[in-house]
Tab-separated table of C-alpha atoms in Angstrom:
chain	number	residue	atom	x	y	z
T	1	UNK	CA	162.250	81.373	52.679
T	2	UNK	CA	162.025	78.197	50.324
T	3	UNK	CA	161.294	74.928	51.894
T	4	UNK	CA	162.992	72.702	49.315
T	5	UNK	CA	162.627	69.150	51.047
T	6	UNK	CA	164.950	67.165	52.995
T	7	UNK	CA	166.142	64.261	50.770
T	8	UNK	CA	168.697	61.239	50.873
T	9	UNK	CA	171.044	63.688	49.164
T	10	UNK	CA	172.359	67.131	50.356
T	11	UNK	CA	170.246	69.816	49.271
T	12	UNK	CA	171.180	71.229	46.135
T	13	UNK	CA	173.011	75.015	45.481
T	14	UNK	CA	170.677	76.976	44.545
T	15	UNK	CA	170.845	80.792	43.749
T	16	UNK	CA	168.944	83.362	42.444
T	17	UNK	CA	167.424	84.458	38.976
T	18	UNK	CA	169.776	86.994	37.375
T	19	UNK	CA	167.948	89.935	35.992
T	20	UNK	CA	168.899	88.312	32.268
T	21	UNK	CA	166.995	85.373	33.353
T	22	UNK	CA	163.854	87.119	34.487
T	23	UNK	CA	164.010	89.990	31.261
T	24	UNK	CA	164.174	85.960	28.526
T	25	UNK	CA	161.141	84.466	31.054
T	26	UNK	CA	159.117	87.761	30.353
T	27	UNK	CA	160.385	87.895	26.502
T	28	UNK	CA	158.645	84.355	26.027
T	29	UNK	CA	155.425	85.162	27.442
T	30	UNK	CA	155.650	84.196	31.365
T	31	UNK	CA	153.817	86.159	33.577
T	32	UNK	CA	155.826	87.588	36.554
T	33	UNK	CA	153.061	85.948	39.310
T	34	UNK	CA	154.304	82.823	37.987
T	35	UNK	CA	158.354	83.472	37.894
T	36	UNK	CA	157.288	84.524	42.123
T	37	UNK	CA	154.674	81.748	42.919
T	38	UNK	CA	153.883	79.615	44.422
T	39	UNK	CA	157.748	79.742	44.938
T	40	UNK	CA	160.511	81.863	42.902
T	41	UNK	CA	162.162	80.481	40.403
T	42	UNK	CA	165.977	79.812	41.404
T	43	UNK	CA	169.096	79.563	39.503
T	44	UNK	CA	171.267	76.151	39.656
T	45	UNK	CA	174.320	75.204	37.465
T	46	UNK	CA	175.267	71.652	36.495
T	47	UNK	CA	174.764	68.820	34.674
T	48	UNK	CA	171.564	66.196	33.950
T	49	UNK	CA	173.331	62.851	34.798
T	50	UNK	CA	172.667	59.591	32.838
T	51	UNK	CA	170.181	58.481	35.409
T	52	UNK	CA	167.974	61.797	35.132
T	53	UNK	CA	169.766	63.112	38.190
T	54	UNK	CA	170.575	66.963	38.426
T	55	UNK	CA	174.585	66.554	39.236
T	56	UNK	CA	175.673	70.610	40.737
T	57	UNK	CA	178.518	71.903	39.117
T	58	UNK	CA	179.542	75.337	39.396
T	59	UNK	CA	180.986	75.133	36.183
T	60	UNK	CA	178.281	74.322	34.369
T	61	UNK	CA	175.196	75.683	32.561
T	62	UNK	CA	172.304	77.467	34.220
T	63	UNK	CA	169.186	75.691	34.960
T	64	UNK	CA	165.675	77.184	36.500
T	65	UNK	CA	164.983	75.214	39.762
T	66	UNK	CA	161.560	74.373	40.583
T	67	UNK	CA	160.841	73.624	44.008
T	68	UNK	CA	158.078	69.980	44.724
T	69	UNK	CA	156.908	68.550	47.471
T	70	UNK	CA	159.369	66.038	48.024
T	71	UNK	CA	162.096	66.861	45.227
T	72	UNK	CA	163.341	70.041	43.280
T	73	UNK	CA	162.782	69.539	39.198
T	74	UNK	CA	165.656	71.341	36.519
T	75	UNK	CA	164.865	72.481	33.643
T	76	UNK	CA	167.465	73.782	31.112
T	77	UNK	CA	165.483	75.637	28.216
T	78	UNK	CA	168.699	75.464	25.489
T	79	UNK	CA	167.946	72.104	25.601
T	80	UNK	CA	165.094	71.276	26.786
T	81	UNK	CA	166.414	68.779	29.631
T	82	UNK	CA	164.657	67.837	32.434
T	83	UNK	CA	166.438	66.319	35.737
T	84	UNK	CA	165.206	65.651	39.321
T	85	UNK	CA	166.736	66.012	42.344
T	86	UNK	CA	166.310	63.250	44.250
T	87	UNK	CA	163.792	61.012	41.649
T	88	UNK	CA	160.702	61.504	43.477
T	89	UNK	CA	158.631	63.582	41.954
T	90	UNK	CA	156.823	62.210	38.563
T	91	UNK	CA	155.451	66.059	36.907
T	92	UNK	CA	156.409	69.836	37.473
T	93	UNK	CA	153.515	71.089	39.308
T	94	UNK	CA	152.267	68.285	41.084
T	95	UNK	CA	150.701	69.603	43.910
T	96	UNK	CA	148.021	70.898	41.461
T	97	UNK	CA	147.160	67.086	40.635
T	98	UNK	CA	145.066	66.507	43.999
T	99	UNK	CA	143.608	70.428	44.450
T	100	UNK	CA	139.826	69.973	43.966
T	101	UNK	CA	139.802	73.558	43.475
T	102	UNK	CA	141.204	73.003	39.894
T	103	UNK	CA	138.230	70.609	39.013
T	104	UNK	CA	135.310	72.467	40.234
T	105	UNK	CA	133.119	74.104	37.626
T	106	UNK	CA	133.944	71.678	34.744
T	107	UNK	CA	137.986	72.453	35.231
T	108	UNK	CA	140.742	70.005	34.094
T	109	UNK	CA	143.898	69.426	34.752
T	110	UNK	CA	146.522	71.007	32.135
T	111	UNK	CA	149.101	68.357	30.941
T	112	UNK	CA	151.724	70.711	29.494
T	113	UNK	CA	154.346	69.486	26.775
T	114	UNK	CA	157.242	72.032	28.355
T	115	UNK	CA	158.189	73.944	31.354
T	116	UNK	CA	158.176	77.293	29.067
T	117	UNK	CA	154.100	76.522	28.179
T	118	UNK	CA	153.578	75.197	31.920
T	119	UNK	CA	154.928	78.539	33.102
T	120	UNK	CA	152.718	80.701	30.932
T	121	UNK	CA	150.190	79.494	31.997
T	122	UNK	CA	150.931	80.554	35.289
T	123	UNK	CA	151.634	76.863	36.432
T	124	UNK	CA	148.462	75.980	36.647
T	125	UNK	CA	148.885	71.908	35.154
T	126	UNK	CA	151.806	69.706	34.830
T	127	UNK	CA	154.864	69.001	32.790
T	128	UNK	CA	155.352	65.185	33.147
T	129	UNK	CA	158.761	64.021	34.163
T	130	UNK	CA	158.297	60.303	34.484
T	131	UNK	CA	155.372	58.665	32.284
T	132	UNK	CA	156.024	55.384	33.227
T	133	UNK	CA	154.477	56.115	37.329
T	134	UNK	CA	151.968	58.737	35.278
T	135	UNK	CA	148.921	56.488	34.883
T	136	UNK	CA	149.081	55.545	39.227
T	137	UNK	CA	149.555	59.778	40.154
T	138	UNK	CA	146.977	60.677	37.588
T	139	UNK	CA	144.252	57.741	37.535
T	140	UNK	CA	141.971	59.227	40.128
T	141	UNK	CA	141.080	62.501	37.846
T	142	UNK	CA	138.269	63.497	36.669
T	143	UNK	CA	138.954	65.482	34.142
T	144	UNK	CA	142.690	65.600	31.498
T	145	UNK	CA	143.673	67.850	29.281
T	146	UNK	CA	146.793	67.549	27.204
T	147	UNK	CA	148.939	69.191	24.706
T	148	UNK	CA	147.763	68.085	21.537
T	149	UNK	CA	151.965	67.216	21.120
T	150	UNK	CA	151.695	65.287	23.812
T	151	UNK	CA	148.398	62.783	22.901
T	152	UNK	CA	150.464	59.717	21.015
T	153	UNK	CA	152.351	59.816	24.899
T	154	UNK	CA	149.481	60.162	26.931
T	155	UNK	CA	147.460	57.463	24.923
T	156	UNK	CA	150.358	55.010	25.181
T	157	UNK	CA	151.470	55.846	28.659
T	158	UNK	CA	148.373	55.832	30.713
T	159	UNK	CA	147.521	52.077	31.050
T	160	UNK	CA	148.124	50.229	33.851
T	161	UNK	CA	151.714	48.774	34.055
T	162	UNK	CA	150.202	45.040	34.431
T	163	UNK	CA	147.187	43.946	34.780
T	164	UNK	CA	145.712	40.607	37.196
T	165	UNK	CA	145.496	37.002	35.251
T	166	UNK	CA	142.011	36.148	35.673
T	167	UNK	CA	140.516	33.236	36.288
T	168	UNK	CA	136.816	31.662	36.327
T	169	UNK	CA	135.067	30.328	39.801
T	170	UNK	CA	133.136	27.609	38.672
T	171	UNK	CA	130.320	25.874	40.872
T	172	UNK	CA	131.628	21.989	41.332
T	173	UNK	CA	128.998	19.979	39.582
T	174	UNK	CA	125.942	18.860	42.100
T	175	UNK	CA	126.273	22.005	44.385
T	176	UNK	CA	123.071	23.379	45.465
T	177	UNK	CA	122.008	26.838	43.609
């Protein structure tokens, strides 16, 4: 049913939304298509390690469980915490970041400040997870736009990490033109 990735961990527990869940998701605004698609919401419970790891714990708090590509993002709204699975994903939503379908007719992509406005929305953008490996993912598109929140970030963040010492090629003296 959901094909949460194979990673160097065990997959994580996952369960389902409890109608309480669904009834505060539709309180704040979210649309049901996007609770559903492109794949339900689940339920986990643990703890954000100090590394930004999702550590299960059946005794702990409820997080929403977003499945990626290659990882499975948390998010726990009380307190706004994001963790990832297995580190490999960089935003919520990524998939959206290479669809040419969401660029066509002047379209941009949405860089969301929080899973609850990302969801809204009906996923269609990002929530970034890990600005430092944002300006590589996102470099190649066309078209940005971000939470006014998130601007002082995004202008700060999306520079190259290093850039190449240059150096002039000079002709050596007497060479022919």
């Amino acid at each position: 049913m959901t094909n949460f990735a194979p990673c160097n961990r065990e997959r994580p527990v996952l369960g389902w939304l409890l109608q309480r869940h669904i009834d505060w998701l539709r309180t704040c605004g979210v649309p049901m298509p996007a609770i559903v698609q492109p794949e339900l919401v689940r339920l986990a419970r643990g703890y954000r390690a100090a590394d930004g790891r999702f550590d299960h714990d059946p005794s702990g708090p409820d997080w929403f469980a977003f499945s990626e590509a290659e990882d499975v993002i948390f998010w726990r709204p009380k307190t706004a915490e994001l963790a990832t699975w297995n580190g490999r994903s960089f935003a919520l939503g990524e998939a959206v970041v290479d669809d040419a379908s969401g660029y066509a007719l002047d379209g941009h992509l949405r860089v969301f400040s929080d899973p609850l406005d990302w969801l809204r929305s009906g996923r269609m953008g990002i929530v970034v997870l890990d600005w430092a490996r944002a300006f590589d993912e996102l470099r190649h598109c066309p078209r940005v736009a971000v939470a006014e929140s998130l601007l002082p970030t995004y202008r700060r963040q999306m520079r190259p990490a290093r850039m190449p010492q240059v150096s002039i090629l000079r002709k050596p003296e007497g060479a022919a033109p």
